[in-house]
Structures are given as C-alpha cells and as structure tokens.
PDB file of C-alpha atoms in Angstrom:
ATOM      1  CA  UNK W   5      18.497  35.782  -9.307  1.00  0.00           C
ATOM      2  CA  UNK W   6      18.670  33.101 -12.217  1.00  0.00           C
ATOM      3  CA  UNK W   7      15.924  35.869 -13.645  1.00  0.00           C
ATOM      4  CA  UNK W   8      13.148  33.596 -13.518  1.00  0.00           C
ATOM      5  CA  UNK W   9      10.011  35.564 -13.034  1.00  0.00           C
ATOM      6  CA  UNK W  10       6.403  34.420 -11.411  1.00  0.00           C
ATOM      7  CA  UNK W  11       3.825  37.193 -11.290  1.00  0.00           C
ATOM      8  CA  UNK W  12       0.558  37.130  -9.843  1.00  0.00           C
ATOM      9  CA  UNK W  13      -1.730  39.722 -10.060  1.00  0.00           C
ATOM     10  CA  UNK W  14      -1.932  43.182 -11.797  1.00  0.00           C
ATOM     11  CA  UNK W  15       1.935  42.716 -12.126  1.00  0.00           C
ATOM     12  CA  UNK W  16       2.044  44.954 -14.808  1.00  0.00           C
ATOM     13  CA  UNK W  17       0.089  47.854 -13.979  1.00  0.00           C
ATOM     14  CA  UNK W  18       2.227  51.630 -13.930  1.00  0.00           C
ATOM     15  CA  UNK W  19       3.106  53.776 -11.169  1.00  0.00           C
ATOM     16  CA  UNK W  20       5.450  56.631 -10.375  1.00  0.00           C
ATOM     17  CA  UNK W  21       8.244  55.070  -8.612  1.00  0.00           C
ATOM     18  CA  UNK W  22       8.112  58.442  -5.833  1.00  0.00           C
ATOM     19  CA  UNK W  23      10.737  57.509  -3.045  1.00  0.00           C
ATOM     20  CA  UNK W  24      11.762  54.209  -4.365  1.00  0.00           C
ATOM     21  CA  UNK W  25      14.214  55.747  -6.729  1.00  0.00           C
ATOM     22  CA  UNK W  26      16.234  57.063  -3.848  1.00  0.00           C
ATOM     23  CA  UNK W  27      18.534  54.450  -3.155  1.00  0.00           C
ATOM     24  CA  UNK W  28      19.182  53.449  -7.110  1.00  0.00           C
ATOM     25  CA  UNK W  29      20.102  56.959  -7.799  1.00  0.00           C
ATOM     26  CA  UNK W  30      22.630  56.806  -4.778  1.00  0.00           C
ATOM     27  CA  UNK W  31      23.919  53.874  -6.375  1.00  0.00           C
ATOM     28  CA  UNK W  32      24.582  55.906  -9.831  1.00  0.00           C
ATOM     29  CA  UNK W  33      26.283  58.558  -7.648  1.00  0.00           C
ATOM     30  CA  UNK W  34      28.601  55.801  -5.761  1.00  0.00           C
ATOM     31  CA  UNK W  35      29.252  54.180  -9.442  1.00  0.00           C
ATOM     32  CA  UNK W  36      30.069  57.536 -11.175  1.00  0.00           C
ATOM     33  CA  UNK W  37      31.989  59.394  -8.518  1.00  0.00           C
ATOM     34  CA  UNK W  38      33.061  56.791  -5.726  1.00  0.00           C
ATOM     35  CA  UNK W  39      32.320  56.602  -2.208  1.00  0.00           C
ATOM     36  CA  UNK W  40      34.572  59.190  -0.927  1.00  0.00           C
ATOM     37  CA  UNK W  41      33.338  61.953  -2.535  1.00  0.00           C
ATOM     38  CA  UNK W  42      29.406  60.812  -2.288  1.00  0.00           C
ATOM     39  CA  UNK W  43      30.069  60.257   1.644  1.00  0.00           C
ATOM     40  CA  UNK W  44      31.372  64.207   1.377  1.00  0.00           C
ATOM     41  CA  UNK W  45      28.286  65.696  -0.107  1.00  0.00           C
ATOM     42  CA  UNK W  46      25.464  62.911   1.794  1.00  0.00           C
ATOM     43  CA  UNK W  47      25.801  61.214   5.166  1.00  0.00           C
ATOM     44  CA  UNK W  48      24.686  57.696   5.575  1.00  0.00           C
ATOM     45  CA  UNK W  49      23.767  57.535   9.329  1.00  0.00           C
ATOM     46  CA  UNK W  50      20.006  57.247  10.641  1.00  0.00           C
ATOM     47  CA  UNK W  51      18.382  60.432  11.043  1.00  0.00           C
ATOM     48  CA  UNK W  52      15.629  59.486  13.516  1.00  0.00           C
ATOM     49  CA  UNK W  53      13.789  62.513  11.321  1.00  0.00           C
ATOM     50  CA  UNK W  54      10.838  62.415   9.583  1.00  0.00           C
ATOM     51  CA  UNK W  55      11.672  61.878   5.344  1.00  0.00           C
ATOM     52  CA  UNK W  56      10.840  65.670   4.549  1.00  0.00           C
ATOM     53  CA  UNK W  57      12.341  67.092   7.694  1.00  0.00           C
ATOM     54  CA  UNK W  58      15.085  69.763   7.198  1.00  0.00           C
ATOM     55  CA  UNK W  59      17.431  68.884  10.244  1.00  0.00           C
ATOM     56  CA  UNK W  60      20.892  68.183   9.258  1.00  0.00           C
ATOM     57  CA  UNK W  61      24.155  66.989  10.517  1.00  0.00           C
ATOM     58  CA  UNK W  62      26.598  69.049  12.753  1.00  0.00           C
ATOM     59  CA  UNK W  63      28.753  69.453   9.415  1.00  0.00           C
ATOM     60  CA  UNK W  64      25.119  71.036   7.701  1.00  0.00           C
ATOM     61  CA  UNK W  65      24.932  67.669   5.543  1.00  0.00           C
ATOM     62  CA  UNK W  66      21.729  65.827   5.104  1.00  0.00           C
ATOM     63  CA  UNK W  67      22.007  62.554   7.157  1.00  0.00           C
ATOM     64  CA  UNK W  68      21.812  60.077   4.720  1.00  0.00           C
ATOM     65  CA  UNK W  69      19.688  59.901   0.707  1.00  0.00           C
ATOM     66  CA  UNK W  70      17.087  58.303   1.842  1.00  0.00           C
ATOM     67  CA  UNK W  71      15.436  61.461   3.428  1.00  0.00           C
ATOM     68  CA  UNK W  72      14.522  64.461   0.977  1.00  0.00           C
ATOM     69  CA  UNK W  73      17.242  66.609   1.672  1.00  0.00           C
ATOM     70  CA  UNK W  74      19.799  63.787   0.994  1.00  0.00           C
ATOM     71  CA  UNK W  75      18.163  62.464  -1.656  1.00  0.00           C
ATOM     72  CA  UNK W  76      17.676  65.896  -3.732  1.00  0.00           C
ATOM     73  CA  UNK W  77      21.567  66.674  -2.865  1.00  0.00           C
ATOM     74  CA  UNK W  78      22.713  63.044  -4.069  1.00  0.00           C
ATOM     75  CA  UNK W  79      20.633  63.869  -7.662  1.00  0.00           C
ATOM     76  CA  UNK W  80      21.988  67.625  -7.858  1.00  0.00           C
ATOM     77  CA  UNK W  81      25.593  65.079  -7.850  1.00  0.00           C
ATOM     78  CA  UNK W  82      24.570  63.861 -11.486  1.00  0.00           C
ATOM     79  CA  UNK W  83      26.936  64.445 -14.397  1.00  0.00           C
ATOM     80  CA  UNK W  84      26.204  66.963 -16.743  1.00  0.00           C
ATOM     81  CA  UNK W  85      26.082  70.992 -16.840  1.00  0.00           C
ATOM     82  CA  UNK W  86      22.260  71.385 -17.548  1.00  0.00           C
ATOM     83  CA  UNK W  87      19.449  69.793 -16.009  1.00  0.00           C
ATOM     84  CA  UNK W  88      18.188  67.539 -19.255  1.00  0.00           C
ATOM     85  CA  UNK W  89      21.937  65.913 -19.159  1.00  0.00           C
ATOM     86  CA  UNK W  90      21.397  65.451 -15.376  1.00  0.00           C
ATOM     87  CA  UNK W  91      17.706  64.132 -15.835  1.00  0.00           C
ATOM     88  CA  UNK W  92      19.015  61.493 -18.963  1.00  0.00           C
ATOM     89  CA  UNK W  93      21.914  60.292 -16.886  1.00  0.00           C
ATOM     90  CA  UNK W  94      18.926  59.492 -13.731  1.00  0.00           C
ATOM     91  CA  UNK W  95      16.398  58.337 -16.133  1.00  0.00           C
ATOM     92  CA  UNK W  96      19.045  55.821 -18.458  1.00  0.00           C
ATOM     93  CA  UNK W  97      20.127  54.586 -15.396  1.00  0.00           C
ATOM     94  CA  UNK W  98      17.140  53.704 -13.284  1.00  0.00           C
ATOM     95  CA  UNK W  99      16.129  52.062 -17.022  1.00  0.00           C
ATOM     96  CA  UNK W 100      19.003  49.824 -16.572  1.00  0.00           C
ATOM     97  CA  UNK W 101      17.943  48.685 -13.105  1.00  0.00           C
ATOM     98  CA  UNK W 102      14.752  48.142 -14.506  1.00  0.00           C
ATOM     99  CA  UNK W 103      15.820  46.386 -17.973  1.00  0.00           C
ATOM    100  CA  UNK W 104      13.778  48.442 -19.601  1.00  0.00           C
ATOM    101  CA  UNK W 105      13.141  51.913 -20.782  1.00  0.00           C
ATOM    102  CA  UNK W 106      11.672  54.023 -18.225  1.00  0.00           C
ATOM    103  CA  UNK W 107       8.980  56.584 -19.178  1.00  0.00           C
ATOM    104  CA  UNK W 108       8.217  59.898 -17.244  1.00  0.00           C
ATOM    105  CA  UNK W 109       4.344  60.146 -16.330  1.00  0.00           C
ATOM    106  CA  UNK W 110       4.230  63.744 -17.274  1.00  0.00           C
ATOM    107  CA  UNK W 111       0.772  64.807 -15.787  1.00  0.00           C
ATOM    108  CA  UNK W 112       2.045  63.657 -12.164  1.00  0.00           C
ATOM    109  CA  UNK W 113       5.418  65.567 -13.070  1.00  0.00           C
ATOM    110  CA  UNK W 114       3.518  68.439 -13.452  1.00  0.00           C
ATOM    111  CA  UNK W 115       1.119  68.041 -10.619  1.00  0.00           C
ATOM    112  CA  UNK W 116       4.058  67.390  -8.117  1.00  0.00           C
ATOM    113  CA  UNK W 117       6.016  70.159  -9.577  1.00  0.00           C
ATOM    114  CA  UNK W 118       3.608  72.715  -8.757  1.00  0.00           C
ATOM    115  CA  UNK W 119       3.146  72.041  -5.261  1.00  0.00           C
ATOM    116  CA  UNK W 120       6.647  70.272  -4.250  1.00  0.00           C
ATOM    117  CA  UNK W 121       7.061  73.735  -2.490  1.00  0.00           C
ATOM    118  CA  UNK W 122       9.073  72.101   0.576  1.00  0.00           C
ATOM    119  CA  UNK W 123      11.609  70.098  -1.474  1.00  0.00           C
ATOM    120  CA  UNK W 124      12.313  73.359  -2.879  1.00  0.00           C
ATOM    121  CA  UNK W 125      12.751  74.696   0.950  1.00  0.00           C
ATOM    122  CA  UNK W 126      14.716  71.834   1.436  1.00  0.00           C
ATOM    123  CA  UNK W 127      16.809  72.550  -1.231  1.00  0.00           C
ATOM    124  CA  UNK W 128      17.567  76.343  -0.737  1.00  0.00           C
ATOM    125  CA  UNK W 129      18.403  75.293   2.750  1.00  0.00           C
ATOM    126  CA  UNK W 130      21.394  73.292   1.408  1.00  0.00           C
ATOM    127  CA  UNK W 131      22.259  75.812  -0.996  1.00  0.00           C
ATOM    128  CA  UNK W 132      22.489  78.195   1.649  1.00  0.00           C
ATOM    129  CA  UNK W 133      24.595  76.029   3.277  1.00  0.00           C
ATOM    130  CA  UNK W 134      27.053  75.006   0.253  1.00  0.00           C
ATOM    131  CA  UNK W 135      25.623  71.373  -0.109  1.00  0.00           C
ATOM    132  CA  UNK W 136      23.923  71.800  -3.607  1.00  0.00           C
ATOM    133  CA  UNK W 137      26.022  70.958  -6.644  1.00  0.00           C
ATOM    134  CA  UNK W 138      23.511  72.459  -9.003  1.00  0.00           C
ATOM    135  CA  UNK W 139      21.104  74.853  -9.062  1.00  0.00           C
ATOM    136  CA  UNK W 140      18.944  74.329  -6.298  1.00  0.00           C
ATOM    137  CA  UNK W 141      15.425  75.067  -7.755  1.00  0.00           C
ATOM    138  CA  UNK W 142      16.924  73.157 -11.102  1.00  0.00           C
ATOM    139  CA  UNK W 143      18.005  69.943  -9.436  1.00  0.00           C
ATOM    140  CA  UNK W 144      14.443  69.583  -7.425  1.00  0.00           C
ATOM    141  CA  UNK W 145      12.677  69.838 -10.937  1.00  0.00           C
ATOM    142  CA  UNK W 146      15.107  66.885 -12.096  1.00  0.00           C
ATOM    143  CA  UNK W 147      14.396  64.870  -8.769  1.00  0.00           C
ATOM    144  CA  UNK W 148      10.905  65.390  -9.358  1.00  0.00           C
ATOM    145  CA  UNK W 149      11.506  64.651 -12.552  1.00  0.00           C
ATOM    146  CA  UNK W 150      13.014  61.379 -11.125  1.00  0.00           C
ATOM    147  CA  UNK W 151      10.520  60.594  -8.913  1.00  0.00           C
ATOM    148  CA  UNK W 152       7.380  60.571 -11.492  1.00  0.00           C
ATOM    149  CA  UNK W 153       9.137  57.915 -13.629  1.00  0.00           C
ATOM    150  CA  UNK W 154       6.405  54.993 -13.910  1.00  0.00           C
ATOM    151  CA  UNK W 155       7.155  51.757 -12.927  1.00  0.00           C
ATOM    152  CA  UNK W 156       5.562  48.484 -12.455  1.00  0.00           C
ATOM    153  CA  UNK W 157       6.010  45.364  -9.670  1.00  0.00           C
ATOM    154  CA  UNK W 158       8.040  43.808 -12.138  1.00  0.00           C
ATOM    155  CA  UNK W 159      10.187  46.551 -12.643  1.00  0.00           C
ATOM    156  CA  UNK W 160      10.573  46.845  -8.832  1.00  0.00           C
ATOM    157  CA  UNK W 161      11.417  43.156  -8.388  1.00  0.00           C
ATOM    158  CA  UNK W 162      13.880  43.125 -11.148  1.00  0.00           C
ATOM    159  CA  UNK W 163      15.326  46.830  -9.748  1.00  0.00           C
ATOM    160  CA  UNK W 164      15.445  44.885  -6.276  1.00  0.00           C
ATOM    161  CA  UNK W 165      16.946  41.394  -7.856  1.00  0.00           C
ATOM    162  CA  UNK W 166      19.563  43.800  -9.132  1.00  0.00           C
ATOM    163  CA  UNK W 167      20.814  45.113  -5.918  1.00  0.00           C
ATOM    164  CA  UNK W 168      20.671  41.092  -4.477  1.00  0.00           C
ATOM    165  CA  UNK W 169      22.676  40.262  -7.265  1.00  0.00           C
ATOM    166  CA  UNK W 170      25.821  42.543  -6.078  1.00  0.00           C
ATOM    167  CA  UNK W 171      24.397  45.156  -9.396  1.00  0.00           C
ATOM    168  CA  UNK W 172      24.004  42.713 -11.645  1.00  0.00           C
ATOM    169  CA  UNK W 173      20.481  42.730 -13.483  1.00  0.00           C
ATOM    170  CA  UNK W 174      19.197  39.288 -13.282  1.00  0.00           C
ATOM    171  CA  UNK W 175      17.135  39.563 -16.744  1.00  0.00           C
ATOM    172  CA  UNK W 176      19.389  41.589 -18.692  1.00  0.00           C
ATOM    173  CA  UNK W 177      22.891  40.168 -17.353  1.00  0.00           C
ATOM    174  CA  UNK W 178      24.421  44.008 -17.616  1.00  0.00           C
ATOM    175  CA  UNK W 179      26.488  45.189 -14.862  1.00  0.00           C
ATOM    176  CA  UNK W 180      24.619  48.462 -13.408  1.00  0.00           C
ATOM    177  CA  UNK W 181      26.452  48.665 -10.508  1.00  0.00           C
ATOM    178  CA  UNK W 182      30.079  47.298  -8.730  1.00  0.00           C
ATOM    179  CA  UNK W 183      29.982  44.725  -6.225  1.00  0.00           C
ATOM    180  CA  UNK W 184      31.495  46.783  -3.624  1.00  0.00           C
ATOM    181  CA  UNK W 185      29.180  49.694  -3.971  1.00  0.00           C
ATOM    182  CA  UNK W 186      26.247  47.599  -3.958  1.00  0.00           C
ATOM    183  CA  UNK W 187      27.028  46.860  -1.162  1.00  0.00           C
ATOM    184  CA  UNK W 188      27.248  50.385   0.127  1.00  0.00           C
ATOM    185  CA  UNK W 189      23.665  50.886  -1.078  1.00  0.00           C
ATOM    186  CA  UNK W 190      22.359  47.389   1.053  1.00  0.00           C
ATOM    187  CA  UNK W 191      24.043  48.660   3.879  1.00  0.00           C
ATOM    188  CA  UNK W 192      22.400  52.010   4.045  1.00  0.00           C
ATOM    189  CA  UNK W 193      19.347  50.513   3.372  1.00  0.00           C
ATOM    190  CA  UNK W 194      19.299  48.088   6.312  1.00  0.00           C
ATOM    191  CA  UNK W 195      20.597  50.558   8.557  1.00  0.00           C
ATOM    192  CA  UNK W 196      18.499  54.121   7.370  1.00  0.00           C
ATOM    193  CA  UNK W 197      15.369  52.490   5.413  1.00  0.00           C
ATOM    194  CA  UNK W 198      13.470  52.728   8.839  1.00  0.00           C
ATOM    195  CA  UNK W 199      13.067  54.282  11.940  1.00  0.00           C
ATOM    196  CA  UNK W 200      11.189  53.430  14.978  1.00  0.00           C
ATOM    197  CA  UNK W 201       9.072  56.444  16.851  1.00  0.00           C
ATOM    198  CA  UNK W 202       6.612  55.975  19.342  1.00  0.00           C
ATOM    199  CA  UNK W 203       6.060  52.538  18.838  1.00  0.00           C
ATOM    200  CA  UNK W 204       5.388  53.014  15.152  1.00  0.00           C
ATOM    201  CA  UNK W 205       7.276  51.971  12.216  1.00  0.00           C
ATOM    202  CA  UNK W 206       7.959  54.441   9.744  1.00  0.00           C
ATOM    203  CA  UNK W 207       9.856  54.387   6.240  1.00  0.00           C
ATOM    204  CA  UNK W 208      12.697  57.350   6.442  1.00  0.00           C
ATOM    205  CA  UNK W 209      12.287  56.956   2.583  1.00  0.00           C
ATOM    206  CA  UNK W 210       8.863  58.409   2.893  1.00  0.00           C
ATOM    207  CA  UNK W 211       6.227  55.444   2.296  1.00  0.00           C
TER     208      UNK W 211
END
C-alpha cells in the first residue's frame, strides 16, 4: 500500500478486464449517488445463481452487481443523458483505479457486442420490470463497452491496492473512492464474490 511494486512475469501483458470491472463500477455508482439510492436500484445479498442467470429478488431487483443483471443495471446508473457521457464517466474512472489511462480493445468490443445476445435478455427483463435507468439495449453496449477495456496484472494489483487502501490509489495518491463506501464494495465482495454449488466453487462474478 506504500505503492511499491514487484512484478514477475509477463506483468505487463493486455487483457480485457470482462467481469473484473464489476465491483469498481459499483464503487463509482456508491461515490456518485450514495448508498441509499444504489441499494434501491441493486441488491447486495448472495444470489446462489449462476453470474448470467435472470432470477431476481421478490422486489424484481437483481441480487447484487456482481451477477450480469446487477452489474448492467448498476452501469445503466452512470451520469450522463447519452451513452458516450455514460461510457467516459466508466472508462475515466476505472482509469483512476488503474492510475492510468484505460484503452478500449475495440475488436473484442465488437466481437462481444455481436453475440452478447443474453445480456441484452437480461437487460429487457429489467426494463420490463422498471429497473433500467437507461435505455436497455444502450446501457449493455456501454457495459460491454466497459467490460473490453484492456488491462494488465499491474493494473489489477494497483485497482485491488486501491480498494485495500479504503479508495486511495497507492501509486497515484488520488482519492477514487470514500472510506466508507469502500468499504461497501469489500463487503459485497466477501459476502457475493462466490458461491458454493455442489461441492464446487464458483465466481458469481463470472470467472
């Protein structure tokens, strides 16, 4: 947490960061609109559900952002009244988790795009039940968008050293996120990052 680094390996080789962007854009949500509302609009109890499953609660609110449907709701949340304000407010903001600019990979954009026909299920489902706060077809481009940002394990680590920091990035010393609601973010992940089914352990966030 001092920032210190040691690296071993192909440390600096990109990927899309896929699922692991689901609990740093909760944490933008909890930053720009508070708890209250977030907890409103996204549960934050264990589903026991597969990541892409399309059960919700009794109130017809995804269980918590680490599965699909909660995770495409919590990104419809971003500011802004067209999708490229809602897609630079995601991207700037996983970039200051990272300390660095992050850059969309645009051919797996595309490729995921074009087949992500279930999130889009998913996310007419929730429309159809009120729980979208954007277009629904719209916000699953920007979470795709979201999801095909590349990445390296030393982005990761320093994204992760950020959240065990209370939101503070270790390398950059800015304040991404508040103490308290980094807190809220550790706490769903301890308690919804994984699920136990027959005698297998799964990631809810879909690895």
């Amino acid at each position: 947490l001092d920032g210190h680094v040691v690296e071993v390996g192909d440390t600096d080789a990109p990927f899309t960061i896929q699922s692991m962007s689901k609990p740093f854009t909760f944490a933008l949500a909890l930053t720009e609109f508070g708890s209250e509302k977030v907890y409103k609009h996204t549960g934050v109890e264990p589903s026991g559900d597969d990541f892409n499953s399309v059960v919700l609660d009794e109130r017809g609110v995804p269980f918590n952002p680490m599965v699909n449907a909660g995770a495409i709701a919590t990104t419809s949340l971003a500011p802004g009244e067209v999708p490229e304000a809602k897609w630079r407010f995601i991207q700037e903001g996983l970039s200051r988790f990272a300390g660095r600019d992050l850059a969309l990979d645009q051919e797996i954009y595309e490729s995921e795009a074009a087949t992500n026909l279930r999130n889009r299920g998913i996310a007419k489902l929730l429309e159809g039940y009120e729980r979208m706060y954007f277009d629904a077809l719209e916000a699953t481009d920007v979470y795709t968008r979201q999801c095909s940002l590349l990445v390296t394990a030393h982005d990761l680590a320093v994204m992760a050293a950020t959240l065990a920091d209370g939101g503070v990035n270790p390398v950059t010393k800015e304040r991404v996120i508040d103490p308290l609601n980094c807190k809220r973010v550790l706490a769903l992940l301890a308690t919804a990052g994984l699920y136990e089914r027959s005698g297998d352990w799964l990631y809810e966030i879909g690895l």
